[in-house]
Each structure stands twice: as C-alpha cells, then as structure tokens.
Amino acid sequence: MSGGIADIAPARLALLNGGSVASATLTEGLAIDFAQLLSAAVPGIGAARLERMRALEAAGITKRMALAAQLLLEANVDLAQLQAHASDTVRGWACFAIAAQTGLTLPQRLTAMRPLADDGHFGVREWAWLALRPHLAERLDEAIALLAPWTADPSERLRRFACEALRPRGVWCAHLARLKEEPQLALPLLLPLRADPAVYVQDSVANWLNDAAKSQPDWVRGLCAQWLLDSPAATTARICKRAQRSLS
C-alpha cells in the first residue's frame, strides 16, 4: 500500500536520510531531509553550507535540488563519486551540478548527463532531463539536432530522454513557448519514435503530442492520421490514441 510521508517508518526514513538506500517511491523522495543527506554523503561539506540547506527546507524540491548542486560545486566535490552514490537523490544532485557548471557547451553537458539519463532509478532519469531542460530550451535548434541520434539508441531510457526533455509543456518545469506554437520543429525526435516498441517511450511520445494538442490540435490530429497511414502498427495506434485523449 502507498501512503503519505507520515506513513514512512522511522527506520526507513533514517536509511533514506543516511543515503544508504534509494527511494522506492516519489513520496519517499519527497520525505528526505536534504541537510541530513548532504551531511552523510559529503561529511566535509561544512556547517555553513548545511545551514543554507536547512534554511530552504520548506521550499519546493526542485529549488532544493538546485541549491544542493550549488553547494556541492562550491565545495569542489567530485561529481563522479556522486554519480555512483547509493542514494538516487544524491545522483539527482549530480544532475543539477552538471547543469549548473559554467563553461560547458551543450554537447559537453549532454555527454556528461548521458549516464544519469540512463540511470536505473526512475527518479534520477527525471532529474536528468529537468536539470538540463533550461540549457536545451536556450539552444533549441541545436538541442533537437543533438538529441536526434538518441532516438536510435538501444536504451529505451535514452530514447525516452530525447523526447521527454523537450515536451512543450512538461511537468515541474517551464513551458517551451516555441514548441507550443511550432511543434513540427521536434519532428526529428518524434518521427523515429512513432512505432517504438517500449511502452516507456510510447507514453512519452503520446504525452508530448498531448501537450502539443492543447495549442495546436489540428496539427496533432493530422500528424496522427499520417502516422497511422505510414505505420499501421499496434504501437503507433497506441501512441496516437493516447496523444489525442484530450481532443474532442
């Protein structure tokens, strides 16, 4: 049974805060005390930085993820060690640290983020695209060109990242006004995935198009009709049905 934060056993919460286990649910991830985890993961982080983390404990989780990354960069913590940490939240901090580093090109950021985008934990994979999304949005044309090869990767996690990272609306993130108005710009990412065998990827493509349908419904209807003609596979039919679920 799933429950709220108050239902997490104290012993389980202690393991999460100590960084020795990964969260099993989003609720567990939201329950973690970032200051405690930061102290456990990086014992030399310093009292002043821990206090800054505590001062933000009532803020939203995305803001706290970004602050944790900033504190880790200030302390010159080895990001490679963080990426191998048992805690998915700590690995999520590494995602935000990669995004917050200065002087990196977009190809360099994508290369650095790739292992985290392919992480075995669902939460880390979400943090990977959320952290990098502002950089992708800032250089949208370049981002689409760089992500297009990811749609052919053997890993369904990386194929999904290529689509999910640039959803026009998305969740827990700013909308992409240009893609809301011109969704066709993302066809180099969407077309290769229109018959993807993985449900994980199919759902992302369908959600992308559902986002687009809220501002460009006729375009989504036309695209789905064309896809069903070109690729009469059950996978494509599933994507198109879910893509148009909000359309009357």
PDB file of C-alpha atoms in Angstrom:
ATOM      1  CA  MET A   1       0.000   0.000   0.000  1.00  0.00           C
ATOM      2  CA  SER A   2       1.141   3.527  -0.737  1.00  0.00           C
ATOM      3  CA  GLY A   3       0.729   6.304   1.795  1.00  0.00           C
ATOM      4  CA  GLY A   4       1.944   9.728   2.729  1.00  0.00           C
ATOM      5  CA  ILE A   5       5.225  10.907   4.179  1.00  0.00           C
ATOM      6  CA  ALA A   6       3.900  10.358   7.714  1.00  0.00           C
ATOM      7  CA  ASP A   7       3.427   6.665   6.900  1.00  0.00           C
ATOM      8  CA  ILE A   8       7.117   6.062   6.218  1.00  0.00           C
ATOM      9  CA  ALA A   9       8.623   4.017   9.038  1.00  0.00           C
ATOM     10  CA  PRO A  10      11.232   5.943  11.084  1.00  0.00           C
ATOM     11  CA  ALA A  11      13.848   3.259  10.410  1.00  0.00           C
ATOM     12  CA  ARG A  12      13.234   3.511   6.673  1.00  0.00           C
ATOM     13  CA  LEU A  13      13.412   7.315   6.762  1.00  0.00           C
ATOM     14  CA  ALA A  14      16.713   7.108   8.643  1.00  0.00           C
ATOM     15  CA  LEU A  15      18.161   4.930   5.876  1.00  0.00           C
ATOM     16  CA  LEU A  16      16.948   7.377   3.230  1.00  0.00           C
ATOM     17  CA  ASN A  17      18.388  10.380   5.088  1.00  0.00           C
ATOM     18  CA  GLY A  18      21.646   8.497   5.591  1.00  0.00           C
ATOM     19  CA  GLY A  19      21.965   7.814   1.886  1.00  0.00           C
ATOM     20  CA  SER A  20      22.347   4.065   2.208  1.00  0.00           C
ATOM     21  CA  VAL A  21      19.242   3.196   0.184  1.00  0.00           C
ATOM     22  CA  ALA A  22      17.395   4.548  -2.817  1.00  0.00           C
ATOM     23  CA  SER A  23      13.846   5.820  -2.596  1.00  0.00           C
ATOM     24  CA  ALA A  24      11.228   3.347  -3.776  1.00  0.00           C
ATOM     25  CA  THR A  25       8.522   5.943  -4.454  1.00  0.00           C
ATOM     26  CA  LEU A  26       8.147   9.643  -5.134  1.00  0.00           C
ATOM     27  CA  THR A  27       6.747  10.031  -1.613  1.00  0.00           C
ATOM     28  CA  GLU A  28       9.948   8.640  -0.119  1.00  0.00           C
ATOM     29  CA  GLY A  29      11.996  11.010  -2.240  1.00  0.00           C
ATOM     30  CA  LEU A  30       9.964  13.986  -1.053  1.00  0.00           C
ATOM     31  CA  ALA A  31      10.387  12.929   2.590  1.00  0.00           C
ATOM     32  CA  ILE A  32      14.190  13.077   2.599  1.00  0.00           C
ATOM     33  CA  ASP A  33      15.871  15.676   4.815  1.00  0.00           C
ATOM     34  CA  PHE A  34      18.364  17.206   2.398  1.00  0.00           C
ATOM     35  CA  ALA A  35      20.616  18.614   5.111  1.00  0.00           C
ATOM     36  CA  GLN A  36      20.925  15.207   6.768  1.00  0.00           C
ATOM     37  CA  LEU A  37      21.592  13.501   3.465  1.00  0.00           C
ATOM     38  CA  LEU A  38      24.113  16.136   2.416  1.00  0.00           C
ATOM     39  CA  SER A  39      25.982  15.707   5.691  1.00  0.00           C
ATOM     40  CA  ALA A  40      26.034  11.927   5.263  1.00  0.00           C
ATOM     41  CA  ALA A  41      27.025  11.967   1.601  1.00  0.00           C
ATOM     42  CA  VAL A  42      29.682  14.678   1.922  1.00  0.00           C
ATOM     43  CA  PRO A  43      30.909  14.756   5.538  1.00  0.00           C
ATOM     44  CA  GLY A  44      33.235  17.665   4.823  1.00  0.00           C
ATOM     45  CA  ILE A  45      30.582  19.910   3.293  1.00  0.00           C
ATOM     46  CA  GLY A  46      30.781  22.315   6.252  1.00  0.00           C
ATOM     47  CA  ALA A  47      28.341  23.693   8.811  1.00  0.00           C
ATOM     48  CA  ALA A  48      27.661  26.911   6.906  1.00  0.00           C
ATOM     49  CA  ARG A  49      26.562  25.072   3.782  1.00  0.00           C
ATOM     50  CA  LEU A  50      24.383  22.705   5.798  1.00  0.00           C
ATOM     51  CA  GLU A  51      22.714  25.705   7.400  1.00  0.00           C
ATOM     52  CA  ARG A  52      21.958  27.154   3.957  1.00  0.00           C
ATOM     53  CA  MET A  53      20.378  23.841   3.059  1.00  0.00           C
ATOM     54  CA  ARG A  54      18.261  23.824   6.224  1.00  0.00           C
ATOM     55  CA  ALA A  55      17.118  27.381   5.548  1.00  0.00           C
ATOM     56  CA  LEU A  56      15.475  26.173   2.330  1.00  0.00           C
ATOM     57  CA  GLU A  57      13.807  23.071   3.788  1.00  0.00           C
ATOM     58  CA  ALA A  58      10.296  24.463   3.230  1.00  0.00           C
ATOM     59  CA  ALA A  59      10.950  25.256  -0.444  1.00  0.00           C
ATOM     60  CA  GLY A  60       9.901  23.092  -3.366  1.00  0.00           C
ATOM     61  CA  ILE A  61      12.050  20.086  -4.138  1.00  0.00           C
ATOM     62  CA  THR A  62      13.377  21.442  -7.445  1.00  0.00           C
ATOM     63  CA  LYS A  63      14.744  24.545  -5.689  1.00  0.00           C
ATOM     64  CA  ARG A  64      16.350  22.353  -3.036  1.00  0.00           C
ATOM     65  CA  MET A  65      17.899  20.113  -5.686  1.00  0.00           C
ATOM     66  CA  ALA A  66      19.418  23.168  -7.349  1.00  0.00           C
ATOM     67  CA  LEU A  67      20.775  24.522  -4.063  1.00  0.00           C
ATOM     68  CA  ALA A  68      22.320  21.171  -3.149  1.00  0.00           C
ATOM     69  CA  ALA A  69      24.089  21.142  -6.515  1.00  0.00           C
ATOM     70  CA  GLN A  70      25.346  24.687  -5.962  1.00  0.00           C
ATOM     71  CA  LEU A  71      26.723  23.784  -2.535  1.00  0.00           C
ATOM     72  CA  LEU A  72      28.467  20.716  -3.944  1.00  0.00           C
ATOM     73  CA  LEU A  73      30.077  22.753  -6.709  1.00  0.00           C
ATOM     74  CA  GLU A  74      31.231  25.363  -4.196  1.00  0.00           C
ATOM     75  CA  ALA A  75      32.856  22.583  -2.173  1.00  0.00           C
ATOM     76  CA  ASN A  76      34.547  21.135  -5.284  1.00  0.00           C
ATOM     77  CA  VAL A  77      33.027  17.722  -4.651  1.00  0.00           C
ATOM     78  CA  ASP A  78      33.939  15.008  -7.165  1.00  0.00           C
ATOM     79  CA  LEU A  79      30.817  14.594  -9.296  1.00  0.00           C
ATOM     80  CA  ALA A  80      31.915  11.141 -10.447  1.00  0.00           C
ATOM     81  CA  GLN A  81      31.638   9.911  -6.861  1.00  0.00           C
ATOM     82  CA  LEU A  82      28.165  11.396  -6.558  1.00  0.00           C
ATOM     83  CA  GLN A  83      27.040   9.642  -9.724  1.00  0.00           C
ATOM     84  CA  ALA A  84      27.952   6.306  -8.152  1.00  0.00           C
ATOM     85  CA  HIS A  85      26.216   7.015  -4.825  1.00  0.00           C
ATOM     86  CA  ALA A  86      23.605   4.594  -3.476  1.00  0.00           C
ATOM     87  CA  SER A  87      21.094   7.428  -2.960  1.00  0.00           C
ATOM     88  CA  ASP A  88      19.075   8.374  -6.037  1.00  0.00           C
ATOM     89  CA  THR A  89      18.691  11.868  -4.571  1.00  0.00           C
ATOM     90  CA  VAL A  90      22.459  12.299  -4.420  1.00  0.00           C
ATOM     91  CA  ARG A  91      22.719  11.161  -8.029  1.00  0.00           C
ATOM     92  CA  GLY A  92      19.982  13.697  -8.770  1.00  0.00           C
ATOM     93  CA  TRP A  93      22.158  16.389  -7.213  1.00  0.00           C
ATOM     94  CA  ALA A  94      24.852  15.357  -9.688  1.00  0.00           C
ATOM     95  CA  CYS A  95      22.364  16.032 -12.497  1.00  0.00           C
ATOM     96  CA  PHE A  96      21.799  19.567 -11.273  1.00  0.00           C
ATOM     97  CA  ALA A  97      25.514  20.076 -10.688  1.00  0.00           C
ATOM     98  CA  ILE A  98      26.256  19.167 -14.306  1.00  0.00           C
ATOM     99  CA  ALA A  99      23.601  21.639 -15.401  1.00  0.00           C
ATOM    100  CA  ALA A 100      24.972  24.358 -13.095  1.00  0.00           C
ATOM    101  CA  GLN A 101      28.614  24.037 -14.142  1.00  0.00           C
ATOM    102  CA  THR A 102      29.899  27.029 -16.078  1.00  0.00           C
ATOM    103  CA  GLY A 103      31.835  26.960 -19.311  1.00  0.00           C
ATOM    104  CA  LEU A 104      30.370  23.774 -20.769  1.00  0.00           C
ATOM    105  CA  THR A 105      28.949  23.557 -24.280  1.00  0.00           C
ATOM    106  CA  LEU A 106      25.607  21.863 -24.850  1.00  0.00           C
ATOM    107  CA  PRO A 107      27.282  18.759 -26.360  1.00  0.00           C
ATOM    108  CA  GLN A 108      29.514  18.547 -23.280  1.00  0.00           C
ATOM    109  CA  ARG A 109      26.527  18.799 -20.939  1.00  0.00           C
ATOM    110  CA  LEU A 110      24.663  16.072 -22.812  1.00  0.00           C
ATOM    111  CA  THR A 111      27.712  13.798 -22.752  1.00  0.00           C
ATOM    112  CA  ALA A 112      28.112  14.346 -19.011  1.00  0.00           C
ATOM    113  CA  MET A 113      24.405  13.784 -18.373  1.00  0.00           C
ATOM    114  CA  ARG A 114      24.079  10.678 -20.535  1.00  0.00           C
ATOM    115  CA  PRO A 115      24.876   8.084 -17.806  1.00  0.00           C
ATOM    116  CA  LEU A 116      22.369   9.736 -15.485  1.00  0.00           C
ATOM    117  CA  ALA A 117      19.734   9.875 -18.218  1.00  0.00           C
ATOM    118  CA  ASP A 118      20.268   6.106 -18.475  1.00  0.00           C
ATOM    119  CA  ASP A 119      20.270   5.554 -14.694  1.00  0.00           C
ATOM    120  CA  GLY A 120      18.463   2.525 -13.298  1.00  0.00           C
ATOM    121  CA  HIS A 121      16.340   4.653 -10.973  1.00  0.00           C
ATOM    122  CA  PHE A 122      13.244   6.405 -12.292  1.00  0.00           C
ATOM    123  CA  GLY A 123      13.856   9.500 -10.175  1.00  0.00           C
ATOM    124  CA  VAL A 124      17.384  10.101 -11.411  1.00  0.00           C
ATOM    125  CA  ARG A 125      16.218   9.878 -15.009  1.00  0.00           C
ATOM    126  CA  GLU A 126      13.604  12.563 -14.331  1.00  0.00           C
ATOM    127  CA  TRP A 127      16.126  14.840 -12.630  1.00  0.00           C
ATOM    128  CA  ALA A 128      18.477  14.413 -15.600  1.00  0.00           C
ATOM    129  CA  TRP A 129      16.122  16.000 -18.110  1.00  0.00           C
ATOM    130  CA  LEU A 130      14.643  18.500 -15.675  1.00  0.00           C
ATOM    131  CA  ALA A 131      18.092  19.802 -14.773  1.00  0.00           C
ATOM    132  CA  LEU A 132      19.246  20.092 -18.369  1.00  0.00           C
ATOM    133  CA  ARG A 133      15.994  21.412 -19.850  1.00  0.00           C
ATOM    134  CA  PRO A 134      16.789  25.159 -19.436  1.00  0.00           C
ATOM    135  CA  HIS A 135      20.006  24.690 -21.434  1.00  0.00           C
ATOM    136  CA  LEU A 136      18.170  22.681 -24.078  1.00  0.00           C
ATOM    137  CA  ALA A 137      15.470  25.333 -24.326  1.00  0.00           C
ATOM    138  CA  GLU A 138      18.031  28.111 -24.649  1.00  0.00           C
ATOM    139  CA  ARG A 139      19.574  26.434 -27.700  1.00  0.00           C
ATOM    140  CA  LEU A 140      16.524  24.622 -29.012  1.00  0.00           C
ATOM    141  CA  ASP A 141      17.608  24.004 -32.605  1.00  0.00           C
ATOM    142  CA  GLU A 142      20.987  22.676 -31.510  1.00  0.00           C
ATOM    143  CA  ALA A 143      19.344  20.572 -28.796  1.00  0.00           C
ATOM    144  CA  ILE A 144      16.995  18.893 -31.276  1.00  0.00           C
ATOM    145  CA  ALA A 145      19.896  18.125 -33.613  1.00  0.00           C
ATOM    146  CA  LEU A 146      21.992  16.706 -30.774  1.00  0.00           C
ATOM    147  CA  LEU A 147      19.174  14.596 -29.339  1.00  0.00           C
ATOM    148  CA  ALA A 148      18.025  13.161 -32.668  1.00  0.00           C
ATOM    149  CA  PRO A 149      20.654  10.355 -32.620  1.00  0.00           C
ATOM    150  CA  TRP A 150      19.492   9.386 -29.128  1.00  0.00           C
ATOM    151  CA  THR A 151      16.174   8.241 -30.642  1.00  0.00           C
ATOM    152  CA  ALA A 152      18.047   5.286 -32.196  1.00  0.00           C
ATOM    153  CA  ASP A 153      19.878   4.284 -29.024  1.00  0.00           C
ATOM    154  CA  PRO A 154      19.450   0.688 -27.819  1.00  0.00           C
ATOM    155  CA  SER A 155      18.483   2.030 -24.386  1.00  0.00           C
ATOM    156  CA  GLU A 156      14.809   2.866 -24.102  1.00  0.00           C
ATOM    157  CA  ARG A 157      15.736   5.235 -21.277  1.00  0.00           C
ATOM    158  CA  LEU A 158      17.844   7.374 -23.599  1.00  0.00           C
ATOM    159  CA  ARG A 159      15.263   7.235 -26.355  1.00  0.00           C
ATOM    160  CA  ARG A 160      12.684   8.495 -23.870  1.00  0.00           C
ATOM    161  CA  PHE A 161      15.017  11.259 -22.670  1.00  0.00           C
ATOM    162  CA  ALA A 162      15.269  12.589 -26.235  1.00  0.00           C
ATOM    163  CA  CYS A 163      11.515  13.064 -26.282  1.00  0.00           C
ATOM    164  CA  GLU A 164      10.710  13.870 -22.656  1.00  0.00           C
ATOM    165  CA  ALA A 165      13.321  16.601 -22.220  1.00  0.00           C
ATOM    166  CA  LEU A 166      11.614  18.858 -24.756  1.00  0.00           C
ATOM    167  CA  ARG A 167       7.931  18.337 -24.064  1.00  0.00           C
ATOM    168  CA  PRO A 168       6.140  21.601 -24.921  1.00  0.00           C
ATOM    169  CA  ARG A 169       4.515  21.805 -21.502  1.00  0.00           C
ATOM    170  CA  GLY A 170       6.013  19.129 -19.302  1.00  0.00           C
ATOM    171  CA  VAL A 171       5.725  18.695 -15.564  1.00  0.00           C
ATOM    172  CA  TRP A 172       7.562  20.628 -12.817  1.00  0.00           C
ATOM    173  CA  CYS A 173       9.174  22.833 -15.465  1.00  0.00           C
ATOM    174  CA  ALA A 174       8.692  25.934 -17.589  1.00  0.00           C
ATOM    175  CA  HIS A 175       6.767  25.554 -20.843  1.00  0.00           C
ATOM    176  CA  LEU A 176       8.561  25.888 -24.176  1.00  0.00           C
ATOM    177  CA  ALA A 177       6.646  28.600 -25.987  1.00  0.00           C
ATOM    178  CA  ARG A 178       8.319  27.960 -29.330  1.00  0.00           C
ATOM    179  CA  LEU A 179       7.356  24.275 -29.365  1.00  0.00           C
ATOM    180  CA  LYS A 180       3.826  25.085 -28.219  1.00  0.00           C
ATOM    181  CA  GLU A 181       3.471  27.242 -31.329  1.00  0.00           C
ATOM    182  CA  GLU A 182       5.684  25.244 -33.713  1.00  0.00           C
ATOM    183  CA  PRO A 183       5.570  21.603 -32.589  1.00  0.00           C
ATOM    184  CA  GLN A 184       6.744  20.495 -36.028  1.00  0.00           C
ATOM    185  CA  LEU A 185      10.251  21.610 -35.061  1.00  0.00           C
ATOM    186  CA  ALA A 186      10.519  18.477 -32.927  1.00  0.00           C
ATOM    187  CA  LEU A 187       9.678  16.015 -35.708  1.00  0.00           C
ATOM    188  CA  PRO A 188      13.327  14.834 -35.870  1.00  0.00           C
ATOM    189  CA  LEU A 189      12.728  13.473 -32.344  1.00  0.00           C
ATOM    190  CA  LEU A 190       9.149  12.299 -32.714  1.00  0.00           C
ATOM    191  CA  LEU A 191       9.167  10.572 -36.089  1.00  0.00           C
ATOM    192  CA  PRO A 192      11.796   7.953 -35.224  1.00  0.00           C
ATOM    193  CA  LEU A 193       9.814   7.026 -32.096  1.00  0.00           C
ATOM    194  CA  ARG A 194       6.347   6.745 -33.650  1.00  0.00           C
ATOM    195  CA  ALA A 195       6.447   2.921 -33.502  1.00  0.00           C
ATOM    196  CA  ASP A 196       8.864   2.466 -30.615  1.00  0.00           C
ATOM    197  CA  PRO A 197       8.496  -0.983 -29.015  1.00  0.00           C
ATOM    198  CA  ALA A 198       8.914   0.270 -25.437  1.00  0.00           C
ATOM    199  CA  VAL A 199       5.794   1.402 -23.565  1.00  0.00           C
ATOM    200  CA  TYR A 200       8.070   3.738 -21.575  1.00  0.00           C
ATOM    201  CA  VAL A 201       8.903   5.582 -24.806  1.00  0.00           C
ATOM    202  CA  GLN A 202       5.405   5.320 -26.272  1.00  0.00           C
ATOM    203  CA  ASP A 203       3.947   7.082 -23.246  1.00  0.00           C
ATOM    204  CA  SER A 204       6.469   9.911 -23.567  1.00  0.00           C
ATOM    205  CA  VAL A 205       5.706  10.442 -27.261  1.00  0.00           C
ATOM    206  CA  ALA A 206       1.974  10.375 -26.544  1.00  0.00           C
ATOM    207  CA  ASN A 207       2.373  12.865 -23.710  1.00  0.00           C
ATOM    208  CA  TRP A 208       4.486  15.123 -25.944  1.00  0.00           C
ATOM    209  CA  LEU A 209       1.743  15.188 -28.535  1.00  0.00           C
ATOM    210  CA  ASN A 210      -0.950  15.626 -25.879  1.00  0.00           C
ATOM    211  CA  ASP A 211       0.954  18.707 -24.731  1.00  0.00           C
ATOM    212  CA  ALA A 212       1.079  19.991 -28.309  1.00  0.00           C
ATOM    213  CA  ALA A 213      -2.619  19.291 -28.839  1.00  0.00           C
ATOM    214  CA  LYS A 214      -3.504  21.916 -26.249  1.00  0.00           C
ATOM    215  CA  SER A 215      -2.211  24.674 -28.530  1.00  0.00           C
ATOM    216  CA  GLN A 216      -2.079  23.005 -31.970  1.00  0.00           C
ATOM    217  CA  PRO A 217      -4.886  20.401 -32.005  1.00  0.00           C
ATOM    218  CA  ASP A 218      -5.259  20.250 -35.779  1.00  0.00           C
ATOM    219  CA  TRP A 219      -1.555  19.611 -36.240  1.00  0.00           C
ATOM    220  CA  VAL A 220      -1.659  16.689 -33.814  1.00  0.00           C
ATOM    221  CA  ARG A 221      -4.764  15.230 -35.496  1.00  0.00           C
ATOM    222  CA  GLY A 222      -3.107  15.496 -38.905  1.00  0.00           C
ATOM    223  CA  LEU A 223       0.175  14.017 -37.701  1.00  0.00           C
ATOM    224  CA  CYS A 224      -1.524  11.061 -36.047  1.00  0.00           C
ATOM    225  CA  ALA A 225      -3.610  10.401 -39.164  1.00  0.00           C
ATOM    226  CA  GLN A 226      -0.451  10.387 -41.278  1.00  0.00           C
ATOM    227  CA  TRP A 227       1.400   8.137 -38.836  1.00  0.00           C
ATOM    228  CA  LEU A 228      -1.422   5.614 -38.856  1.00  0.00           C
ATOM    229  CA  LEU A 229      -1.249   5.501 -42.652  1.00  0.00           C
ATOM    230  CA  ASP A 230       2.529   5.219 -42.753  1.00  0.00           C
ATOM    231  CA  SER A 231       2.954   2.883 -39.783  1.00  0.00           C
ATOM    232  CA  PRO A 232      -0.148   0.777 -39.106  1.00  0.00           C
ATOM    233  CA  ALA A 233       1.468  -0.912 -36.110  1.00  0.00           C
ATOM    234  CA  ALA A 234      -0.190  -1.518 -32.766  1.00  0.00           C
ATOM    235  CA  THR A 235       2.484   0.602 -31.091  1.00  0.00           C
ATOM    236  CA  THR A 236       1.703   3.587 -33.326  1.00  0.00           C
ATOM    237  CA  ALA A 237      -2.015   3.142 -32.756  1.00  0.00           C
ATOM    238  CA  ARG A 238      -1.464   3.169 -29.010  1.00  0.00           C
ATOM    239  CA  ILE A 239       0.615   6.353 -29.204  1.00  0.00           C
ATOM    240  CA  CYS A 240      -1.927   8.130 -31.383  1.00  0.00           C
ATOM    241  CA  LYS A 241      -4.859   7.148 -29.189  1.00  0.00           C
ATOM    242  CA  ARG A 242      -3.131   8.459 -26.073  1.00  0.00           C
ATOM    243  CA  ALA A 243      -1.872  11.534 -27.901  1.00  0.00           C
ATOM    244  CA  GLN A 244      -5.419  12.592 -28.760  1.00  0.00           C
ATOM    245  CA  ARG A 245      -7.020  11.746 -25.424  1.00  0.00           C
ATOM    246  CA  SER A 246      -7.730  15.413 -24.613  1.00  0.00           C
ATOM    247  CA  LEU A 247      -9.211  16.213 -28.016  1.00  0.00           C
ATOM    248  CA  SER A 248     -12.942  16.138 -28.546  1.00  0.00           C
TER     249      SER A 248
END
